[in-house]
Short mmCIF file of N, CA and C in Angstrom, two decimals:
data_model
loop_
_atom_site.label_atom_id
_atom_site.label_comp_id
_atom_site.label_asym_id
_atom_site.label_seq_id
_atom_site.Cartn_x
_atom_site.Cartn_y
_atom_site.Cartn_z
N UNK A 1 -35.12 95.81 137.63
CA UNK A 1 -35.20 96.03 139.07
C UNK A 1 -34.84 97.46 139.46
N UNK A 2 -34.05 97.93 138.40
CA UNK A 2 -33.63 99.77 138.93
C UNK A 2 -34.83 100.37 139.07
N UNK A 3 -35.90 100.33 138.26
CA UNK A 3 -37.23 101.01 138.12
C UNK A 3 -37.62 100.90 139.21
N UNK A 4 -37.84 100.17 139.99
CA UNK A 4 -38.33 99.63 141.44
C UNK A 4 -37.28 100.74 142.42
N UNK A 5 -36.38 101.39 142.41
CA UNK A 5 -36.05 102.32 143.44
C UNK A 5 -36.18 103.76 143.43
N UNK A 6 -36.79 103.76 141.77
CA UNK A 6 -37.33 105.32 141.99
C UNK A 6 -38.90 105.44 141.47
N UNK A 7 -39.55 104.14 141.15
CA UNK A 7 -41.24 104.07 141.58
C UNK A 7 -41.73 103.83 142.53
N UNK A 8 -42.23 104.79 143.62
CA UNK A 8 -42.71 104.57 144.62
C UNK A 8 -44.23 103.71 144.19
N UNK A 9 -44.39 104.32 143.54
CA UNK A 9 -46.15 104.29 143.57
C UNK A 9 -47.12 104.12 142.04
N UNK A 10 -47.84 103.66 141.60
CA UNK A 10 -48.57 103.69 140.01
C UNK A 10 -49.88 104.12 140.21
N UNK A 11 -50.26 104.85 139.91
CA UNK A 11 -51.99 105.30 139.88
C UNK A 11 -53.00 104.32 139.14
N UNK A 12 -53.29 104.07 139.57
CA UNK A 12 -54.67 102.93 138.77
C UNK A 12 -56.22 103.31 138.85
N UNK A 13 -56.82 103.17 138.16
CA UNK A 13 -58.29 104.14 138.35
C UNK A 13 -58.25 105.21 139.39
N UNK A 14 -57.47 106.18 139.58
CA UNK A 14 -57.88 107.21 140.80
C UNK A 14 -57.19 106.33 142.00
N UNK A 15 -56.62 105.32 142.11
CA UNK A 15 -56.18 105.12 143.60
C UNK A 15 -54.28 104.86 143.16
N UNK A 16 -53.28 105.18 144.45
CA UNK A 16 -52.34 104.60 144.62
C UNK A 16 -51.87 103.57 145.31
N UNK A 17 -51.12 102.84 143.98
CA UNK A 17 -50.86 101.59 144.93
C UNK A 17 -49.31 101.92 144.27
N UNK A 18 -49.01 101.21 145.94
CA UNK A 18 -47.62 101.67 146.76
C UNK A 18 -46.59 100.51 145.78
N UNK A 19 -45.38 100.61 145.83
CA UNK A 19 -44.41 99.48 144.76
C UNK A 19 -43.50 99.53 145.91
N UNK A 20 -43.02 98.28 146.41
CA UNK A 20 -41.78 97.77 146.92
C UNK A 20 -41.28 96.93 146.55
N UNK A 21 -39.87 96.33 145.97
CA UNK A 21 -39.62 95.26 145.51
C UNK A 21 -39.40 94.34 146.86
N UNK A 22 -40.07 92.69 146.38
CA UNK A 22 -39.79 92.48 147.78
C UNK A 22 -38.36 91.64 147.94
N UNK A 23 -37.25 92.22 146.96
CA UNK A 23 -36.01 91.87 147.64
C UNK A 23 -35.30 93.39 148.30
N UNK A 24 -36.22 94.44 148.47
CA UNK A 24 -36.13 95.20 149.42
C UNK A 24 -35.83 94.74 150.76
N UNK A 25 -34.65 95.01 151.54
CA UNK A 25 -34.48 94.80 153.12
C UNK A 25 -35.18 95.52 154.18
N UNK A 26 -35.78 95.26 155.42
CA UNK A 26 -36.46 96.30 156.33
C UNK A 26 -36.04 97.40 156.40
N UNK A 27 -34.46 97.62 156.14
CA UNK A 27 -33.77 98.73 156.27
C UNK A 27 -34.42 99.75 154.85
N UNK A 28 -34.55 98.86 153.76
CA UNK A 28 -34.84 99.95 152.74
C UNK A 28 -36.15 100.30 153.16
N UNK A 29 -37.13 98.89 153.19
CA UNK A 29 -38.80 99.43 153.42
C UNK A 29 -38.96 100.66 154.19
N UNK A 30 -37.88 100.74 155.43
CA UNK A 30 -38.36 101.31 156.27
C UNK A 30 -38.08 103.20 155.75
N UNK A 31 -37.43 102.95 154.92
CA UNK A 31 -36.54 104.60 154.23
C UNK A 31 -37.62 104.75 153.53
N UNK A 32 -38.74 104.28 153.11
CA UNK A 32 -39.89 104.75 152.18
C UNK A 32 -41.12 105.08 153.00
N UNK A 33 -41.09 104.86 154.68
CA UNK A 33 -42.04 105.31 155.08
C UNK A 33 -41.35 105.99 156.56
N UNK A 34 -39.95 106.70 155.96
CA UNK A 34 -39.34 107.43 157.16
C UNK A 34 -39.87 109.02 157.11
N UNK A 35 -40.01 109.23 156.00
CA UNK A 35 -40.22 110.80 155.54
C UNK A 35 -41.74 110.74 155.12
N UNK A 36 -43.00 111.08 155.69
CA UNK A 36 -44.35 111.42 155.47
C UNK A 36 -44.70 112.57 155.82
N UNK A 37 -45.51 113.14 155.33
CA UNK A 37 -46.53 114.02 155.74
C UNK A 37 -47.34 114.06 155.56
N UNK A 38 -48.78 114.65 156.50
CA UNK A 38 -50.19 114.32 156.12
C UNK A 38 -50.73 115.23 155.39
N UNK A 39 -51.36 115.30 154.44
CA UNK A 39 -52.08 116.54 153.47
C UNK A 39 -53.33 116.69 154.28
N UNK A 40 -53.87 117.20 155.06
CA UNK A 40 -55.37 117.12 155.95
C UNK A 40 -56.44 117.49 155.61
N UNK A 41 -57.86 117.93 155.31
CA UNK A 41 -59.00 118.13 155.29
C UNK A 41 -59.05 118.41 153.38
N UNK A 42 -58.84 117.34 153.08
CA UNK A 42 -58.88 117.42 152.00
C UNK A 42 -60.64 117.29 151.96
N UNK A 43 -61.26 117.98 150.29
CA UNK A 43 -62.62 117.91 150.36
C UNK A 43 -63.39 116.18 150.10
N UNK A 44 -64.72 116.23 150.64
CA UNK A 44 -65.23 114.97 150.00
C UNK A 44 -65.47 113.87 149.11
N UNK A 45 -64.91 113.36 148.57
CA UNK A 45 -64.28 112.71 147.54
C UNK A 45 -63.34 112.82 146.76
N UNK A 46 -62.55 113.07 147.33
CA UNK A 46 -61.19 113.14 146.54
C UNK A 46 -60.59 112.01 146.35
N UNK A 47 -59.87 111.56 145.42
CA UNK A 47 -58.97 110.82 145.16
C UNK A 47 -57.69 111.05 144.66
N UNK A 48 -56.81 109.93 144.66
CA UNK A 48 -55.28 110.21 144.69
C UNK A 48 -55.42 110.93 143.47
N UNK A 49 -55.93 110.23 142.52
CA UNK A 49 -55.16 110.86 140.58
C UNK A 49 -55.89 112.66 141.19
N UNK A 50 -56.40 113.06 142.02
CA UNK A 50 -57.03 114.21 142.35
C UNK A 50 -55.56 114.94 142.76
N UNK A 51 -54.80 114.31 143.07
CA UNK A 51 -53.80 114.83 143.49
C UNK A 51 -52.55 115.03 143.08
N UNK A 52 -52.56 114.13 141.94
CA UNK A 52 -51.12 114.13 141.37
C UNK A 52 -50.25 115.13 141.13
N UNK A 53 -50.74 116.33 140.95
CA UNK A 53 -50.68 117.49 140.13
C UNK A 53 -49.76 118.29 141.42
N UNK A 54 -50.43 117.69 142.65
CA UNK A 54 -49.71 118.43 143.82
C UNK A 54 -48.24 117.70 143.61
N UNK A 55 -48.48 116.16 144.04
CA UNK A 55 -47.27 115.44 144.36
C UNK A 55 -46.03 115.93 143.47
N UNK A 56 -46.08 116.00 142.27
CA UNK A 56 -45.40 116.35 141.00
C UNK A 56 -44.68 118.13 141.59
N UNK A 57 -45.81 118.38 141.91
CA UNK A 57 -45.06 119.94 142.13
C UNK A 57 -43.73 119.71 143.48
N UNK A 58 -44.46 118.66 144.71
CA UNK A 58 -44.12 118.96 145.86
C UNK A 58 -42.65 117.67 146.00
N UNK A 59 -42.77 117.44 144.60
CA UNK A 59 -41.55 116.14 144.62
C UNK A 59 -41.71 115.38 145.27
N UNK A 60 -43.11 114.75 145.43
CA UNK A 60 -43.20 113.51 146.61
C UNK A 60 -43.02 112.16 145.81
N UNK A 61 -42.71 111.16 146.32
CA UNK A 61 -42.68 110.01 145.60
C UNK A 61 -43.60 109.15 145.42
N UNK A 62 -44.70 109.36 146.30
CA UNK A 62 -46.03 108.93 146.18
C UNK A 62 -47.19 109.75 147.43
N UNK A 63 -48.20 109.21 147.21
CA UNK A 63 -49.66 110.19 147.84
C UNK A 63 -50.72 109.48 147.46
N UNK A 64 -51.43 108.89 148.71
CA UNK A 64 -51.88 107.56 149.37
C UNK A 64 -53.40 108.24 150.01
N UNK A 65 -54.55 108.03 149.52
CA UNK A 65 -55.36 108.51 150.27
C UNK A 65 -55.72 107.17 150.81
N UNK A 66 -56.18 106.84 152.03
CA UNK A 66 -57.04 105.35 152.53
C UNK A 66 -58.29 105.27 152.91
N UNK A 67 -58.80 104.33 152.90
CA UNK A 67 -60.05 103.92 153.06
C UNK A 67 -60.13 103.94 154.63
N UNK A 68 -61.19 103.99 155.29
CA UNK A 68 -61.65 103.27 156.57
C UNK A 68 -62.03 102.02 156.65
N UNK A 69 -61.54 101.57 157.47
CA UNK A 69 -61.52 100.22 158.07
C UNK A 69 -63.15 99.63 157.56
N UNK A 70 -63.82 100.12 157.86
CA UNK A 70 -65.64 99.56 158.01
C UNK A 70 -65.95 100.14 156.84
N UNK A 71 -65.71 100.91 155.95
CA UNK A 71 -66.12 101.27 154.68
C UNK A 71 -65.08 101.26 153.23
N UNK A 72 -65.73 101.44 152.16
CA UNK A 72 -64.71 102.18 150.94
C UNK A 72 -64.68 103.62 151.08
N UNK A 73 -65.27 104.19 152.31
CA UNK A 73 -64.98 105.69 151.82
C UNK A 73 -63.42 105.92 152.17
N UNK A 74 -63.37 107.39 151.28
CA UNK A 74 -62.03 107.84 151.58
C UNK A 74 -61.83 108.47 153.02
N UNK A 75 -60.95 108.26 153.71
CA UNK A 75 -60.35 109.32 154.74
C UNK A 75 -59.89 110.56 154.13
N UNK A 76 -60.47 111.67 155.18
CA UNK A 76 -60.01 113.09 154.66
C UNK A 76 -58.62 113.65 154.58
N UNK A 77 -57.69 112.99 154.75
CA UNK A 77 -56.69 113.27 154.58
C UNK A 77 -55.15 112.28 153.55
N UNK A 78 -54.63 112.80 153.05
CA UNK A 78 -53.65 111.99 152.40
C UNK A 78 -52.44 111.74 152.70
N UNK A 79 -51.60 110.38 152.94
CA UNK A 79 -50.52 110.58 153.26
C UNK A 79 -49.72 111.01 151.88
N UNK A 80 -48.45 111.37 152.11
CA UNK A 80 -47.27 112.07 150.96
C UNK A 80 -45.79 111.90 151.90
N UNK A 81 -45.53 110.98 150.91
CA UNK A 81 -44.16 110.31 151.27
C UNK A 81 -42.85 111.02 150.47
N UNK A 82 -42.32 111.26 150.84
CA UNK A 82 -40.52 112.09 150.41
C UNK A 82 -39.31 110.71 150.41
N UNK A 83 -38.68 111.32 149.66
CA UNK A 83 -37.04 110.39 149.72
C UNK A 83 -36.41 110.95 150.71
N UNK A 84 -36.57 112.35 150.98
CA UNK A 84 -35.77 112.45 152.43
C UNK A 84 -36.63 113.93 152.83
N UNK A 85 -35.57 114.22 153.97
CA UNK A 85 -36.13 115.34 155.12
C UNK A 85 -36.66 116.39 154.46
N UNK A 86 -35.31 116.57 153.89
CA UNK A 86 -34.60 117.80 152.95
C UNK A 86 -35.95 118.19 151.99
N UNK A 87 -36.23 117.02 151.27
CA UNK A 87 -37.56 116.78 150.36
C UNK A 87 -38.40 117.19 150.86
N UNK A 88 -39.18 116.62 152.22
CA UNK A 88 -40.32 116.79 153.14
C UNK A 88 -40.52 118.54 153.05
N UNK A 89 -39.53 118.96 154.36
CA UNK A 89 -39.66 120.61 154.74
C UNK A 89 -39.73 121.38 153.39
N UNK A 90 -38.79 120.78 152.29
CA UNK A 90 -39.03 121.95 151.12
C UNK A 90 -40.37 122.17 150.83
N UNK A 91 -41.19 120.76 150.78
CA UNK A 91 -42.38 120.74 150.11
C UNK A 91 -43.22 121.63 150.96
N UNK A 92 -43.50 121.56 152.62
CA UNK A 92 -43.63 121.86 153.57
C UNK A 92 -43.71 123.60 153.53
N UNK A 93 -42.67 123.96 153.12
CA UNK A 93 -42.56 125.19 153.23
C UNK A 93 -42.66 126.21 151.57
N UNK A 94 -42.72 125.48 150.78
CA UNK A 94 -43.50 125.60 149.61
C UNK A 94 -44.83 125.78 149.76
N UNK A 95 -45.97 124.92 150.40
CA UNK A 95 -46.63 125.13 150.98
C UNK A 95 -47.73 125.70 151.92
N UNK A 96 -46.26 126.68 152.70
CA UNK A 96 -46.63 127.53 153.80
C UNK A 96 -47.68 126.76 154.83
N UNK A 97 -46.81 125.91 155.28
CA UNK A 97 -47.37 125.06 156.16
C UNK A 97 -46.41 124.65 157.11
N UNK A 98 -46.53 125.01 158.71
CA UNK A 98 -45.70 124.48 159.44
C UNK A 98 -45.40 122.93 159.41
N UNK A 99 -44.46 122.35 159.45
CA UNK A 99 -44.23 121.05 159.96
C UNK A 99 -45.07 120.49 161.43
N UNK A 100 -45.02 119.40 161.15
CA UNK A 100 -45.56 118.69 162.46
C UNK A 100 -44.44 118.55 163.37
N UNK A 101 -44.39 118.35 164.92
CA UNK A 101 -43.59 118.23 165.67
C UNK A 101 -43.65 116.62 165.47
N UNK A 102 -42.06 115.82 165.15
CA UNK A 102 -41.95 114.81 165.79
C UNK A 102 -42.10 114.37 167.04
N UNK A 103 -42.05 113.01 167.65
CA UNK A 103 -42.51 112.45 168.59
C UNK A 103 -41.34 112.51 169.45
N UNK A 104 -40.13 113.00 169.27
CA UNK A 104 -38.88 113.24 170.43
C UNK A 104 -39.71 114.07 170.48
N UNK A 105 -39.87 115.28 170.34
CA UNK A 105 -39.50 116.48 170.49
C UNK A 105 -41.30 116.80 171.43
N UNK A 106 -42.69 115.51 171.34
CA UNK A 106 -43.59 115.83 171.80
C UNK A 106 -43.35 115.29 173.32
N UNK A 107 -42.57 113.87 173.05
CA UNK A 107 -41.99 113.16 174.79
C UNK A 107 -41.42 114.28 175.48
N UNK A 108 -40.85 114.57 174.89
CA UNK A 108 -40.02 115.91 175.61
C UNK A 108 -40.40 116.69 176.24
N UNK A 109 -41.64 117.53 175.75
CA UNK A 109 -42.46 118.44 176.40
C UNK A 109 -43.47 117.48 177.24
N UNK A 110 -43.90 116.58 177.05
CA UNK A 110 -44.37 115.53 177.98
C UNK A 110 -43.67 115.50 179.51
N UNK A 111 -42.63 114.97 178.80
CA UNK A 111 -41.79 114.76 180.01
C UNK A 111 -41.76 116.15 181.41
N UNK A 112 -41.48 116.84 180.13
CA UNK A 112 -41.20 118.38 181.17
C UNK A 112 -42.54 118.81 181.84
N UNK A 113 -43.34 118.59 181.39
CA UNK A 113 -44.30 119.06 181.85
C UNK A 113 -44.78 118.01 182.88
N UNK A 114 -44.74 116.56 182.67
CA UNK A 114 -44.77 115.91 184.31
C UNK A 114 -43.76 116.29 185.37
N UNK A 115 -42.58 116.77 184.83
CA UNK A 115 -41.88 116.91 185.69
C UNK A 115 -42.30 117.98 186.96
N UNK A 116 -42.65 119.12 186.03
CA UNK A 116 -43.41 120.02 186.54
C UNK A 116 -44.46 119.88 187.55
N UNK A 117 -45.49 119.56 187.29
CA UNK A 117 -46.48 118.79 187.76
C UNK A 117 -45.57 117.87 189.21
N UNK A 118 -45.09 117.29 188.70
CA UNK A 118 -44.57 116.38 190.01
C UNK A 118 -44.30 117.24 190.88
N UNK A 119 -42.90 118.79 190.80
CA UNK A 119 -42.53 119.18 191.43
C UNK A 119 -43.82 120.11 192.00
N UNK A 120 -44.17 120.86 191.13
CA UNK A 120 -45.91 121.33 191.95
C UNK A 120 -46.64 120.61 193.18
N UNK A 121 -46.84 119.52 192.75
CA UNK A 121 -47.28 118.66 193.44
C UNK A 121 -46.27 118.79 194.86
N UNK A 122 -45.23 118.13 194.94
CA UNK A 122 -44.23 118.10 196.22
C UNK A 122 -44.50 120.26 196.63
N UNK A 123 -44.59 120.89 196.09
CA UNK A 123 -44.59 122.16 197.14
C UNK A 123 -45.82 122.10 197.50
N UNK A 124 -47.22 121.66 197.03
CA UNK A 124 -48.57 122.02 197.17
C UNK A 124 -48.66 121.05 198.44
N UNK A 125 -48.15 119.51 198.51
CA UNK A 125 -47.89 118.89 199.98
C UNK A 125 -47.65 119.63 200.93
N UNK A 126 -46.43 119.99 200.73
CA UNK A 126 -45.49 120.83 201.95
C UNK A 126 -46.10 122.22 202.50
N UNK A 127 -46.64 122.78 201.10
CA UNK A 127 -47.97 123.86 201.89
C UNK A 127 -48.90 123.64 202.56
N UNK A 128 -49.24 122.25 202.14
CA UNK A 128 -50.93 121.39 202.89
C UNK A 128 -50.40 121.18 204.68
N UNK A 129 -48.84 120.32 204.70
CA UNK A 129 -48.66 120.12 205.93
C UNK A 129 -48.53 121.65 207.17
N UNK A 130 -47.63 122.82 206.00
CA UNK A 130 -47.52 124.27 206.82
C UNK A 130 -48.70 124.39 207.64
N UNK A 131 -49.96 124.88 206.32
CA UNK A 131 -51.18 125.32 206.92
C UNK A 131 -51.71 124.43 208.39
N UNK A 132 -51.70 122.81 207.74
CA UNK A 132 -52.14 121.99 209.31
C UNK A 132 -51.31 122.12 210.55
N UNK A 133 -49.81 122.54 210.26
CA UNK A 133 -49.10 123.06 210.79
C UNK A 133 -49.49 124.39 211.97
N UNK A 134 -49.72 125.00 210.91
CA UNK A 134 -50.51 126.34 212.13
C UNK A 134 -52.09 126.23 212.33
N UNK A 135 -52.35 125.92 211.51
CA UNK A 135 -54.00 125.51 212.55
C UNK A 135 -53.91 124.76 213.88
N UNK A 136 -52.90 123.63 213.66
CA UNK A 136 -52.71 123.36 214.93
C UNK A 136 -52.17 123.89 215.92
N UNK A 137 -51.30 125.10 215.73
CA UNK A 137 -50.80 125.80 216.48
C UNK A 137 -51.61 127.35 217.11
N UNK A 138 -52.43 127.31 216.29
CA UNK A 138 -53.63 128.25 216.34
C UNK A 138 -54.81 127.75 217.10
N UNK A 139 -55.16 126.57 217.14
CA UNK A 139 -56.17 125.54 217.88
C UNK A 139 -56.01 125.17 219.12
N UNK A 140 -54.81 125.10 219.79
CA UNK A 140 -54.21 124.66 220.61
C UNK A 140 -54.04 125.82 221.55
N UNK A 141 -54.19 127.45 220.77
CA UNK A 141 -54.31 128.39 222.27
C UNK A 141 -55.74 128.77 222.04
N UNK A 142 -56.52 129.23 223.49
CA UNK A 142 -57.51 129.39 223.56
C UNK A 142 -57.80 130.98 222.92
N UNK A 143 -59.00 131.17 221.94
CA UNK A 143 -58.81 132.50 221.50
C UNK A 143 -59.60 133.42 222.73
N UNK A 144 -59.49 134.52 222.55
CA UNK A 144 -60.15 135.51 223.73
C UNK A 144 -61.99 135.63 223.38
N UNK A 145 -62.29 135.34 222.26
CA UNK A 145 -63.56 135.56 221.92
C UNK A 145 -63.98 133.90 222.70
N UNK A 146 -63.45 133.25 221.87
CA UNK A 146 -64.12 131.42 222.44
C UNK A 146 -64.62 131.87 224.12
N UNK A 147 -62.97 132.03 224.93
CA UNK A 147 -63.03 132.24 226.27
C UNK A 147 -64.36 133.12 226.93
N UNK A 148 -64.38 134.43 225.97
CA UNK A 148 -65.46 135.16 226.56
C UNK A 148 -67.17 134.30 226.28
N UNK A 149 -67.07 133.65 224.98
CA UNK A 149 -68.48 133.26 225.04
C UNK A 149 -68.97 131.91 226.07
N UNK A 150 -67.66 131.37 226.44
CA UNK A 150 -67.56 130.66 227.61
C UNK A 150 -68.01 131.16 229.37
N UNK A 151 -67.74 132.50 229.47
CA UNK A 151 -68.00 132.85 230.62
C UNK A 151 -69.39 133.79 230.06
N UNK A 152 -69.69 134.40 228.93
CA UNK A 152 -70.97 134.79 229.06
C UNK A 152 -72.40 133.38 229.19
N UNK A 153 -71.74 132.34 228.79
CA UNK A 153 -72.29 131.29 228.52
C UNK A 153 -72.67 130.63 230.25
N UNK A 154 -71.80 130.98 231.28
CA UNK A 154 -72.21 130.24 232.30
C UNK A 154 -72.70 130.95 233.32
N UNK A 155 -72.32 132.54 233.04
CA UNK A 155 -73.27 134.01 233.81
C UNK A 155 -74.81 133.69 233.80
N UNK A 156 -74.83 133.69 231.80
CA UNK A 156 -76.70 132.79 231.67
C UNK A 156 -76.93 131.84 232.53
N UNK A 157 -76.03 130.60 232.35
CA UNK A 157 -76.86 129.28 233.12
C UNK A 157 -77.17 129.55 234.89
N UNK A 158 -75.61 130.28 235.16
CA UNK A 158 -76.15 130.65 236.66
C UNK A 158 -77.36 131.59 237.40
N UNK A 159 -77.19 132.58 236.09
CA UNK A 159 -78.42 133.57 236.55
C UNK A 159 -79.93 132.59 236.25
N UNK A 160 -79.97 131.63 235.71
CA UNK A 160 -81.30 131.09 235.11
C UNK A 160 -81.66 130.29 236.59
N UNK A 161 -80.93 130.31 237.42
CA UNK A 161 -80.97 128.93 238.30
C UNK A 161 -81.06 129.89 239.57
#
């Protein structure tokens, strides 16, 4: 059973298949798919044993290419699983590859940025009411041009008559 906590994974014709013992607890399962990263645009047919050579360098514990749902083809990208963080970024930056932003850290800028937006929103109101504000206050006195085309307007009708 010791073998089972440091085999993630066995290669079998070109594919990986994943090893959990299943007197593993959720708590452990979940420590084997806490630390991933995606390998991305990998070329057209690749397969895992295509890859080993990386995993080995990058200390991953396993590297998972998958199928699509509606086919056997491969998806262009591979997952690569770590024992920890520490593992991940080294590989990461071995690499020369930024990390991905976790999902705190994307809510976050989410967040801020509705916030934003919201508060935008509340001044772009309060400008909408200003402006109707003085139009109405602008509407409400008679301008000197209106007035004049008013009295050139009834000089015509009287002189016509």
């Amino acid at each position: 059973m010791d073998q089972f906590e440091n085999t993630w994974a066995v290669l079998c014709t070109g594919h990986c298949l994943r090893v959990c013992s299943a007197s593993h607890s959720p708590d452990q399962r979940a420590i084997r798919r806490a630390h991933v990263a995606l390998l991305a645009r990998l070329p057209r047919g690749s397969v895992t044993t295509d890859l080993s050579e990386i995993a080995k360098e990058i200390f991953a514990k396993s590297i998972n290419i998958s199928f699509f749902y509606n086919s056997y083809n491969f998806k262009p990208y591979a997952y690569v699983h770590f024992s920890s963080a520490a593992t991940k970024e080294s590989a990461m930056a071995a690499m020369d590859m930024p990390p991905l932003m976790d999902w705190q850290q994307i809510t976050e800028h989410i967040t801020t940025i509705l916030e934003e937006i919201t508060h935008l929103t509340a001044e772009f109101s309060q400008l909408q009411h200003w402006v109707k504000w003085l139009e109405d206050q602008h509407s409400s006195q008679p301008h000197p041009i209106s007035l004049l085309s008013v009295v050139i307007f009834l000089v015509v009708f009287y002189n016509a008559f």
